[in-house]
Short mmCIF file of C-alpha atoms in Angstrom, two decimals:
data_model
loop_
_atom_site.label_atom_id
_atom_site.label_comp_id
_atom_site.label_asym_id
_atom_site.label_seq_id
_atom_site.Cartn_x
_atom_site.Cartn_y
_atom_site.Cartn_z
CA UNK A 309 -80.43 175.36 -218.74
CA UNK A 310 -78.58 174.17 -221.37
CA UNK A 311 -79.72 177.32 -223.43
CA UNK A 312 -78.67 179.25 -220.68
CA UNK A 313 -74.81 177.43 -220.57
CA UNK A 314 -74.30 178.04 -224.60
CA UNK A 315 -75.01 181.64 -225.05
CA UNK A 316 -71.46 182.04 -222.98
CA UNK A 317 -69.88 180.48 -226.26
CA UNK A 318 -71.76 183.08 -228.80
CA UNK A 319 -70.52 186.88 -230.35
CA UNK A 320 -71.61 189.18 -227.36
CA UNK A 321 -72.27 192.95 -228.34
CA UNK A 322 -70.11 195.14 -227.11
CA UNK A 323 -70.91 196.09 -223.21
CA UNK A 324 -71.18 199.84 -222.38
CA UNK A 325 -68.58 200.94 -219.79
CA UNK A 326 -69.99 201.26 -215.86
CA UNK A 327 -70.21 204.92 -215.15
CA UNK A 328 -67.82 205.58 -211.81
CA UNK A 329 -70.47 205.05 -209.21
CA UNK A 330 -71.10 201.12 -210.91
CA UNK A 331 -67.45 200.82 -209.89
CA UNK A 332 -67.94 201.91 -206.78
CA UNK A 333 -70.70 199.78 -206.06
CA UNK A 334 -68.81 196.60 -207.64
CA UNK A 335 -65.86 197.43 -205.29
CA UNK A 336 -68.20 197.65 -202.19
CA UNK A 337 -69.55 194.54 -203.57
CA UNK A 338 -66.63 192.91 -203.69
CA UNK A 339 -65.45 193.04 -200.10
CA UNK A 340 -68.88 191.93 -198.90
CA UNK A 341 -68.39 188.89 -200.49
CA UNK A 342 -64.84 188.75 -199.11
CA UNK A 343 -66.13 189.04 -195.75
CA UNK A 344 -68.78 186.65 -196.50
CA UNK A 345 -66.62 184.35 -198.14
CA UNK A 346 -63.84 184.13 -195.15
CA UNK A 347 -67.03 184.02 -192.48
CA UNK A 348 -68.36 181.28 -194.55
CA UNK A 349 -64.67 178.99 -194.81
CA UNK A 350 -64.42 179.51 -190.92
CA UNK A 351 -68.01 178.39 -190.97
CA UNK A 352 -67.72 174.97 -193.25
CA UNK A 353 -65.04 174.10 -190.31
CA UNK A 354 -66.82 174.46 -187.65
CA UNK A 355 -70.41 173.62 -189.46
CA UNK A 356 -68.20 169.38 -189.96
CA UNK A 357 -70.13 168.17 -187.20
CA UNK A 358 -73.71 168.45 -186.39
CA UNK A 359 -72.44 169.05 -182.48
CA UNK A 360 -70.98 171.69 -183.64
CA UNK A 361 -73.79 173.97 -184.47
CA UNK A 362 -75.44 174.09 -180.99
CA UNK A 363 -71.93 175.97 -179.80
CA UNK A 364 -72.38 178.47 -181.69
CA UNK A 365 -76.17 179.56 -180.52
CA UNK A 366 -74.25 178.84 -176.57
CA UNK A 367 -76.66 182.45 -175.29
CA UNK A 368 -80.05 180.64 -176.91
CA UNK A 369 -78.70 177.49 -175.75
CA UNK A 370 -78.48 178.49 -171.98
CA UNK A 371 -81.81 181.07 -172.82
CA UNK A 372 -83.24 177.61 -174.06
CA UNK A 373 -81.84 175.98 -170.12
CA UNK A 374 -83.48 178.46 -168.43
CA UNK A 375 -86.83 178.80 -170.09
CA UNK A 376 -87.45 174.75 -169.71
CA UNK A 377 -86.38 175.03 -165.84
CA UNK A 378 -88.85 177.77 -165.78
CA UNK A 379 -91.99 176.04 -167.20
CA UNK A 380 -90.71 172.22 -165.31
CA UNK A 381 -91.27 174.03 -162.00
CA UNK A 382 -94.97 175.58 -163.07
CA UNK A 383 -96.00 172.40 -164.72
CA UNK A 384 -98.03 170.48 -163.02
CA UNK A 385 -97.30 167.38 -163.29
CA UNK A 386 -98.12 163.43 -161.46
CA UNK A 387 -96.01 161.04 -160.58
CA UNK A 388 -98.09 157.89 -160.80
CA UNK A 389 -96.68 154.34 -159.11
CA UNK A 390 -97.48 151.70 -160.54
CA UNK A 391 -97.50 148.95 -158.70
CA UNK A 392 -98.34 145.19 -160.73
CA UNK A 393 -96.94 142.03 -161.76
CA UNK A 394 -95.99 141.42 -165.25
CA UNK A 395 -98.29 141.42 -167.62
CA UNK A 396 -100.78 143.29 -165.55
CA UNK A 397 -102.19 145.95 -167.49
CA UNK A 398 -99.51 148.54 -165.98
CA UNK A 399 -98.23 149.60 -169.63
CA UNK A 400 -101.98 149.88 -171.21
CA UNK A 401 -103.01 152.46 -168.58
CA UNK A 402 -99.71 154.28 -169.53
CA UNK A 403 -101.13 154.04 -173.91
CA UNK A 404 -104.41 154.75 -172.13
CA UNK A 405 -103.63 158.02 -170.56
CA UNK A 406 -101.11 159.41 -172.70
CA UNK A 407 -102.03 158.19 -176.53
CA UNK A 408 -98.79 157.00 -177.26
CA UNK A 409 -98.45 153.43 -178.82
CA UNK A 410 -96.10 150.51 -176.68
CA UNK A 411 -93.00 150.52 -178.48
CA UNK A 412 -92.83 154.31 -177.94
CA UNK A 413 -93.31 153.47 -174.44
CA UNK A 414 -91.11 151.34 -174.11
CA UNK A 415 -88.27 152.53 -175.79
CA UNK A 416 -89.07 155.83 -173.08
CA UNK A 417 -88.91 153.91 -169.77
CA UNK A 418 -85.16 154.42 -168.14
CA UNK A 419 -83.58 152.90 -165.12
CA UNK A 420 -84.27 154.21 -162.11
CA UNK A 421 -83.68 152.47 -158.78
CA UNK A 422 -82.35 148.14 -158.83
CA UNK A 423 -85.89 147.66 -158.79
CA UNK A 424 -87.56 150.03 -161.12
CA UNK A 425 -87.66 152.54 -164.01
CA UNK A 426 -89.01 155.90 -165.20
CA UNK A 427 -91.05 157.09 -167.86
CA UNK A 428 -91.44 161.20 -168.50
CA UNK A 429 -94.38 162.02 -170.65
CA UNK A 430 -94.05 163.84 -173.35
CA UNK A 431 -90.13 163.63 -172.95
CA UNK A 432 -87.82 164.42 -169.37
CA UNK A 433 -87.33 168.40 -170.25
CA UNK A 434 -90.92 169.01 -170.38
CA UNK A 435 -92.61 166.27 -168.38
CA UNK A 436 -96.65 166.14 -167.79
CA UNK A 437 -96.79 162.67 -166.31
CA UNK A 438 -94.00 160.36 -164.82
CA UNK A 439 -94.89 157.21 -164.40
CA UNK A 440 -93.10 154.91 -162.31
CA UNK A 441 -93.21 150.78 -163.46
CA UNK A 442 -92.30 148.47 -160.65
CA UNK A 443 -89.74 145.76 -162.27
CA UNK A 444 -90.62 141.56 -161.49
CA UNK A 445 -92.92 142.37 -158.62
CA UNK A 446 -94.51 138.55 -157.70
CA UNK A 447 -90.94 136.85 -158.83
CA UNK A 448 -90.10 134.63 -155.80
CA UNK A 449 -86.31 135.85 -156.22
CA UNK A 450 -87.11 139.19 -155.22
CA UNK A 451 -86.50 140.67 -151.67
CA UNK A 452 -90.30 142.11 -151.24
CA UNK A 453 -88.08 144.13 -148.27
CA UNK A 454 -85.96 145.13 -150.49
CA UNK A 455 -88.40 146.85 -152.98
CA UNK A 456 -90.49 148.13 -150.40
CA UNK A 457 -87.00 150.53 -149.12
CA UNK A 458 -86.80 151.48 -152.75
CA UNK A 459 -90.16 153.51 -152.74
CA UNK A 460 -90.52 154.95 -148.73
CA UNK A 461 -87.00 155.68 -149.83
CA UNK A 462 -88.03 157.64 -153.29
CA UNK A 463 -91.16 158.62 -151.93
CA UNK A 464 -90.20 159.90 -148.84
CA UNK A 465 -88.53 162.82 -150.72
CA UNK A 466 -89.86 166.27 -151.14
CA UNK A 467 -91.16 167.08 -154.22
CA UNK A 468 -93.64 169.84 -154.96
CA UNK A 469 -95.44 167.61 -157.49
CA UNK A 470 -98.52 165.69 -157.24
CA UNK A 471 -98.35 162.03 -156.43
CA UNK A 472 -100.80 159.12 -156.64
CA UNK A 473 -101.04 154.95 -156.35
CA UNK A 474 -102.01 152.82 -158.60
CA UNK A 475 -102.99 149.20 -157.71
CA UNK A 476 -102.86 147.49 -160.84
CA UNK A 477 -104.16 143.46 -160.16
CA UNK A 478 -105.59 141.32 -163.74
CA UNK A 479 -108.72 140.21 -162.30
CA UNK A 480 -108.09 136.27 -162.70
CA UNK A 481 -105.24 136.95 -160.37
CA UNK A 482 -106.15 135.80 -156.61
CA UNK A 483 -102.37 135.64 -155.40
CA UNK A 484 -101.45 138.62 -154.74
CA UNK A 485 -100.62 138.40 -150.92
CA UNK A 486 -97.10 140.02 -151.61
CA UNK A 487 -98.81 143.62 -153.33
CA UNK A 488 -101.39 143.46 -150.59
CA UNK A 489 -98.28 143.74 -147.91
CA UNK A 490 -96.39 146.77 -150.25
CA UNK A 491 -99.80 148.05 -150.32
CA UNK A 492 -100.24 148.15 -146.80
CA UNK A 493 -96.49 149.05 -146.10
CA UNK A 494 -96.67 152.20 -147.97
CA UNK A 495 -100.50 153.30 -147.28
CA UNK A 496 -99.04 153.38 -143.22
CA UNK A 497 -95.95 155.71 -144.10
CA UNK A 498 -98.14 157.94 -146.99
CA UNK A 499 -101.11 157.71 -145.89
CA UNK A 500 -101.39 161.53 -147.55
CA UNK A 501 -100.56 159.83 -150.96
CA UNK A 502 -103.83 158.83 -152.23
CA UNK A 503 -103.55 155.24 -154.14
CA UNK A 504 -106.19 153.38 -156.91
CA UNK A 505 -106.71 150.43 -157.46
CA UNK A 506 -107.17 149.47 -160.77
CA UNK A 507 -109.01 145.56 -162.03
CA UNK A 508 -107.79 145.27 -165.30
CA UNK A 509 -108.45 141.97 -168.50
CA UNK A 510 -112.67 142.08 -167.44
CA UNK A 511 -112.59 139.80 -170.45
CA UNK A 512 -111.01 137.34 -169.30
CA UNK A 513 -114.44 136.60 -167.22
CA UNK A 514 -117.27 137.45 -169.95
CA UNK A 515 -119.29 134.78 -170.75
CA UNK A 516 -119.59 133.42 -174.00
CA UNK A 517 -120.72 133.37 -176.33
CA UNK A 518 -119.87 137.46 -175.57
CA UNK A 519 -117.33 138.81 -177.93
CA UNK A 520 -117.17 142.04 -176.92
CA UNK A 521 -117.30 144.70 -174.58
CA UNK A 522 -120.82 145.96 -173.09
CA UNK A 523 -122.02 149.39 -171.88
CA UNK A 524 -119.73 150.34 -169.24
CA UNK A 525 -119.43 149.62 -166.67
CA UNK A 526 -119.89 145.24 -167.11
CA UNK A 527 -122.98 143.93 -165.47
CA UNK A 528 -121.77 140.43 -165.92
CA UNK A 529 -122.03 138.40 -162.53
CA UNK A 530 -118.81 136.55 -162.67
CA UNK A 531 -116.61 139.98 -163.57
CA UNK A 532 -119.10 141.65 -160.70
CA UNK A 533 -118.45 138.78 -157.91
CA UNK A 534 -114.71 137.77 -158.41
CA UNK A 535 -114.08 142.32 -159.08
CA UNK A 536 -115.85 143.01 -155.48
CA UNK A 537 -113.24 139.65 -154.04
CA UNK A 538 -110.34 141.77 -155.57
CA UNK A 539 -111.89 144.86 -153.82
CA UNK A 540 -112.17 142.99 -150.57
CA UNK A 541 -108.61 141.81 -150.22
CA UNK A 542 -107.42 144.72 -151.11
CA UNK A 543 -109.62 147.15 -148.38
CA UNK A 544 -108.01 149.59 -146.67
CA UNK A 545 -105.50 150.63 -149.13
CA UNK A 546 -106.75 152.73 -151.49
CA UNK A 547 -109.18 155.39 -152.11
CA UNK A 548 -110.99 155.29 -155.03
CA UNK A 549 -111.23 151.60 -157.47
CA UNK A 550 -111.66 150.93 -161.52
CA UNK A 551 -112.28 147.99 -163.65
CA UNK A 552 -110.58 148.57 -166.88
CA UNK A 553 -110.34 146.45 -170.12
CA UNK A 554 -106.92 147.83 -172.28
CA UNK A 555 -106.53 146.23 -175.79
CA UNK A 556 -104.76 145.84 -178.44
CA UNK A 557 -106.32 147.15 -182.05
CA UNK A 558 -106.04 143.39 -183.12
CA UNK A 559 -107.72 141.88 -180.38
CA UNK A 560 -110.98 143.02 -181.55
CA UNK A 561 -112.58 144.75 -178.27
CA UNK A 562 -114.45 147.90 -179.37
CA UNK A 563 -113.70 150.24 -177.23
CA UNK A 564 -109.49 149.33 -177.26
CA UNK A 565 -109.65 151.28 -173.67
CA UNK A 566 -113.10 150.14 -172.20
CA UNK A 567 -113.11 152.53 -168.99
CA UNK A 568 -110.93 155.34 -170.30
CA UNK A 569 -113.23 157.73 -168.67
CA UNK A 570 -113.53 156.16 -165.64
CA UNK A 571 -109.94 155.66 -164.93
CA UNK A 572 -109.89 159.33 -165.94
CA UNK A 573 -112.52 160.89 -163.38
CA UNK A 574 -110.95 158.31 -160.51
CA UNK A 575 -107.80 159.66 -160.97
CA UNK A 576 -108.66 163.27 -161.48
CA UNK A 577 -110.94 162.77 -158.49
CA UNK A 578 -107.51 161.76 -156.22
CA UNK A 579 -105.29 164.99 -157.54
CA UNK A 580 -105.46 168.46 -156.98
CA UNK A 581 -107.07 170.80 -158.87
CA UNK A 582 -104.27 171.50 -161.61
CA UNK A 583 -103.51 168.58 -162.14
CA UNK A 584 -106.24 167.12 -162.43
CA UNK A 585 -107.56 169.68 -164.89
CA UNK A 586 -104.36 167.76 -166.82
CA UNK A 587 -105.54 164.62 -166.67
CA UNK A 588 -108.55 165.62 -168.26
CA UNK A 589 -106.85 168.12 -170.84
CA UNK A 590 -104.48 165.11 -171.85
CA UNK A 591 -107.53 162.83 -173.23
CA UNK A 592 -109.17 166.07 -174.99
CA UNK A 593 -108.70 165.47 -178.71
CA UNK A 594 -107.29 170.16 -177.84
CA UNK A 595 -104.51 168.84 -175.72
CA UNK A 596 -102.34 167.84 -178.45
CA UNK A 597 -102.02 171.20 -180.02
CA UNK A 598 -101.87 172.53 -176.35
CA UNK A 599 -98.51 170.66 -175.26
CA UNK A 600 -97.59 171.89 -178.97
CA UNK A 601 -97.84 175.46 -178.14
CA UNK A 602 -95.78 175.32 -175.24
CA UNK A 603 -92.60 173.14 -177.09
CA UNK A 604 -93.21 175.08 -179.88
CA UNK A 605 -92.61 178.61 -177.94
CA UNK A 606 -89.61 176.64 -176.91
CA UNK A 607 -88.54 175.83 -180.44
CA UNK A 608 -88.97 178.65 -181.86
CA UNK A 609 -85.38 180.35 -179.95
CA UNK A 610 -83.64 177.68 -181.55
CA UNK A 611 -85.75 178.26 -185.53
CA UNK A 612 -84.58 182.15 -185.10
CA UNK A 613 -81.48 181.03 -184.63
CA UNK A 614 -81.03 179.05 -187.48
CA UNK A 615 -83.03 181.77 -189.79
CA UNK A 616 -80.85 184.21 -188.98
CA UNK A 617 -77.37 182.07 -189.48
CA UNK A 618 -79.28 180.71 -193.31
CA UNK A 619 -79.83 184.30 -193.96
CA UNK A 620 -76.58 185.19 -193.28
CA UNK A 621 -74.82 182.34 -194.96
CA UNK A 622 -77.30 182.47 -198.17
CA UNK A 623 -75.87 185.88 -199.12
CA UNK A 624 -72.77 184.46 -200.27
CA UNK A 625 -73.04 185.03 -204.17
CA UNK A 626 -71.07 181.86 -205.28
CA UNK A 627 -74.55 179.51 -206.70
CA UNK A 628 -74.85 176.53 -204.34
CA UNK A 629 -71.32 177.67 -202.21
CA UNK A 630 -73.97 177.72 -199.32
CA UNK A 631 -75.55 174.53 -200.18
CA UNK A 632 -73.24 171.91 -197.58
CA UNK A 633 -73.37 174.50 -194.65
CA UNK A 634 -76.76 175.35 -195.39
CA UNK A 635 -78.39 171.50 -195.53
CA UNK A 636 -76.37 171.14 -192.24
CA UNK A 637 -77.55 173.85 -190.96
CA UNK A 638 -81.48 173.07 -191.48
CA UNK A 639 -80.53 168.78 -190.58
CA UNK A 640 -79.00 170.52 -187.15
CA UNK A 641 -81.98 172.17 -185.98
CA UNK A 642 -84.77 169.63 -186.96
CA UNK A 643 -82.10 167.52 -184.54
CA UNK A 644 -82.52 169.94 -182.13
CA UNK A 645 -86.17 169.94 -182.34
CA UNK A 646 -86.22 166.32 -182.70
CA UNK A 647 -84.84 166.50 -179.25
CA UNK A 648 -86.98 169.52 -177.67
CA UNK A 649 -90.13 166.26 -178.08
CA UNK A 650 -88.35 164.05 -176.99
CA UNK A 651 -86.56 162.20 -179.82
CA UNK A 652 -83.02 161.58 -179.95
CA UNK A 653 -81.74 161.43 -183.82
CA UNK A 654 -78.81 161.02 -185.19
CA UNK A 655 -77.73 162.86 -188.21
CA UNK A 656 -78.69 161.05 -190.50
CA UNK A 657 -82.40 159.87 -189.32
CA UNK A 658 -82.69 163.85 -188.95
CA UNK A 659 -81.81 164.42 -192.55
CA UNK A 660 -84.62 161.60 -193.47
CA UNK A 661 -87.10 164.16 -191.01
CA UNK A 662 -86.04 167.05 -193.65
CA UNK A 663 -86.67 165.17 -196.59
CA UNK A 664 -89.85 163.92 -195.78
CA UNK A 665 -91.71 167.14 -194.53
CA UNK A 666 -89.27 169.48 -197.15
CA UNK A 667 -91.78 168.35 -200.18
CA UNK A 668 -92.17 170.61 -202.37
CA UNK A 669 -90.04 173.09 -200.70
CA UNK A 670 -86.80 171.64 -202.29
CA UNK A 671 -88.11 172.83 -205.60
CA UNK A 672 -88.23 176.39 -203.72
CA UNK A 673 -84.44 175.76 -202.79
CA UNK A 674 -82.80 175.10 -205.55
CA UNK A 675 -84.75 177.55 -207.26
CA UNK A 676 -83.04 179.95 -204.29
CA UNK A 677 -80.05 179.26 -204.62
CA UNK A 678 -80.00 180.04 -208.82
CA UNK A 679 -81.41 183.42 -208.19
CA UNK A 680 -78.48 184.40 -207.33
CA UNK A 681 -77.54 184.61 -210.46
CA UNK A 682 -79.66 188.10 -211.22
CA UNK A 683 -77.43 190.93 -210.60
CA UNK A 684 -78.44 193.80 -208.02
CA UNK A 685 -81.23 191.27 -206.62
CA UNK A 686 -80.23 187.90 -206.81
CA UNK A 687 -78.50 188.04 -203.02
CA UNK A 688 -81.05 189.72 -201.37
CA UNK A 689 -83.64 187.84 -202.06
CA UNK A 690 -81.73 184.59 -201.97
CA UNK A 691 -81.22 185.39 -198.14
CA UNK A 692 -84.86 185.88 -197.50
CA UNK A 693 -85.53 182.37 -198.98
CA UNK A 694 -82.73 180.24 -197.52
CA UNK A 695 -84.23 182.66 -193.72
CA UNK A 696 -87.53 181.92 -194.98
CA UNK A 697 -87.29 178.11 -195.49
CA UNK A 698 -84.96 177.32 -192.76
CA UNK A 699 -88.13 178.93 -190.67
CA UNK A 700 -90.50 177.47 -192.39
CA UNK A 701 -88.43 173.73 -191.76
CA UNK A 702 -88.64 174.66 -187.81
CA UNK A 703 -92.26 174.62 -187.85
CA UNK A 704 -93.04 171.73 -190.12
CA UNK A 705 -90.37 169.87 -187.82
CA UNK A 706 -92.70 171.04 -184.62
CA UNK A 707 -95.38 170.21 -186.51
CA UNK A 708 -93.91 166.84 -187.46
CA UNK A 709 -92.64 165.72 -184.38
CA UNK A 710 -96.25 167.04 -181.78
CA UNK A 711 -98.20 164.32 -183.58
CA UNK A 712 -95.41 161.94 -182.70
CA UNK A 713 -95.65 163.07 -178.83
CA UNK A 714 -99.41 163.08 -179.10
CA UNK A 715 -99.02 159.53 -180.88
CA UNK A 716 -100.13 160.52 -184.19
CA UNK A 717 -98.60 159.88 -187.15
CA UNK A 718 -97.71 162.99 -188.61
CA UNK A 719 -100.14 164.61 -191.48
CA UNK A 720 -98.34 165.90 -194.37
CA UNK A 721 -100.92 167.81 -195.08
CA UNK A 722 -101.16 169.34 -192.10
CA UNK A 723 -97.02 170.16 -192.30
CA UNK A 724 -97.39 172.00 -195.50
CA UNK A 725 -100.21 173.99 -194.63
CA UNK A 726 -97.11 175.21 -191.13
CA UNK A 727 -94.72 174.94 -194.39
CA UNK A 728 -96.50 176.85 -196.08
CA UNK A 729 -97.86 179.99 -193.91
CA UNK A 730 -94.34 180.23 -191.91
CA UNK A 731 -92.47 180.23 -195.37
CA UNK A 732 -94.66 183.20 -196.43
CA UNK A 733 -94.83 184.81 -193.46
CA UNK A 734 -91.13 184.74 -192.71
CA UNK A 735 -90.15 185.67 -196.34
CA UNK A 736 -91.57 188.77 -195.86
CA UNK A 737 -90.25 189.29 -192.59
CA UNK A 738 -86.44 188.73 -193.93
CA UNK A 739 -87.13 190.69 -197.34
CA UNK A 740 -88.82 193.98 -195.19
CA UNK A 741 -85.15 193.18 -192.98
CA UNK A 742 -83.08 193.26 -195.42
CA UNK A 743 -83.99 196.53 -196.55
CA UNK A 744 -83.76 198.85 -193.92
CA UNK A 745 -81.43 200.93 -193.94
#
């Protein structure tokens, strides 16, 4: 690099004079560069805040909003009302069905009423499951009738979504009078809503020296006796029953979600066909890919818009002049995709995601700027690289957030493969477009 700049001080041979055609071409390039530089100066001010980037694509935002609204109407969404005391296993049921970590679930709950909170999976924009959790059930300071009134008011609202009640009872808990009364009143007012009784924490009654789960269902005498007694105490208030033991990995039980298949089948049996199929798919290996495809289609609206803008800005024939703006653009794109997948990021956090998933593309980014030194070819080629890199970054972000949505650790190799494929395809696409007359 030093050799490149030292050459400027050496005596240079006399250069041939440009022809009139070359003068004309140079003038056109100068006018084009001036127009783009003026545009860049205007855009720099508008890009100073991350939120301003979205305003440049207000039409695209509206289109995405319309798409989201239409998709929400067609989604086979199920609302699951979880009734149970704290530590009865309600969050574990959500964790088992969705595969999402306890931390993400805890952060995802939002206040709904005075006595309930909600968690939408995979996100508020496109939910397949909406879990409503009763807060503080069993607290003697809470008014049971007030809670019942809130639940009934919620259930009285008409909706196209399927609904199910899940009564969650720990196998060692015999103080269930309040829960029984709530279940009875809800059943009396809404007999059309199916109810599943989930008896949890089975290992609390395993005989010594049993230290792991037996084949499902467990046949231990004490487990059978107590579980059947609980079933009898809730008789008339439920349509199905399932025995569960959902633990954490550090607890040492295998499998962690003991009875998960039984839960899936029990819920599916009580739901309409479309919603039942969605529950089954949520627990299948291909679910994350299917959900990712749905989100990916919406995210591509943003990817296209940002890639076109990146190509326009990169065409300015001034090395590194566009780097701050392009970086802001790409960070903003990742932030928007993150919000689509239910992950709210600050600009610095979005920048961290860009750094994490970009990998070897950072070298290509530098190369894209340096190639502008090549007369007549650099700017057009750089523009296609900028657009392709932005497109690839968007595709990589979809893979990254898609893994998080599925409760998985993002796979760097999968992200790099997706970015490489997207980069090559998009580079050709934008290069062909730049060569159009």
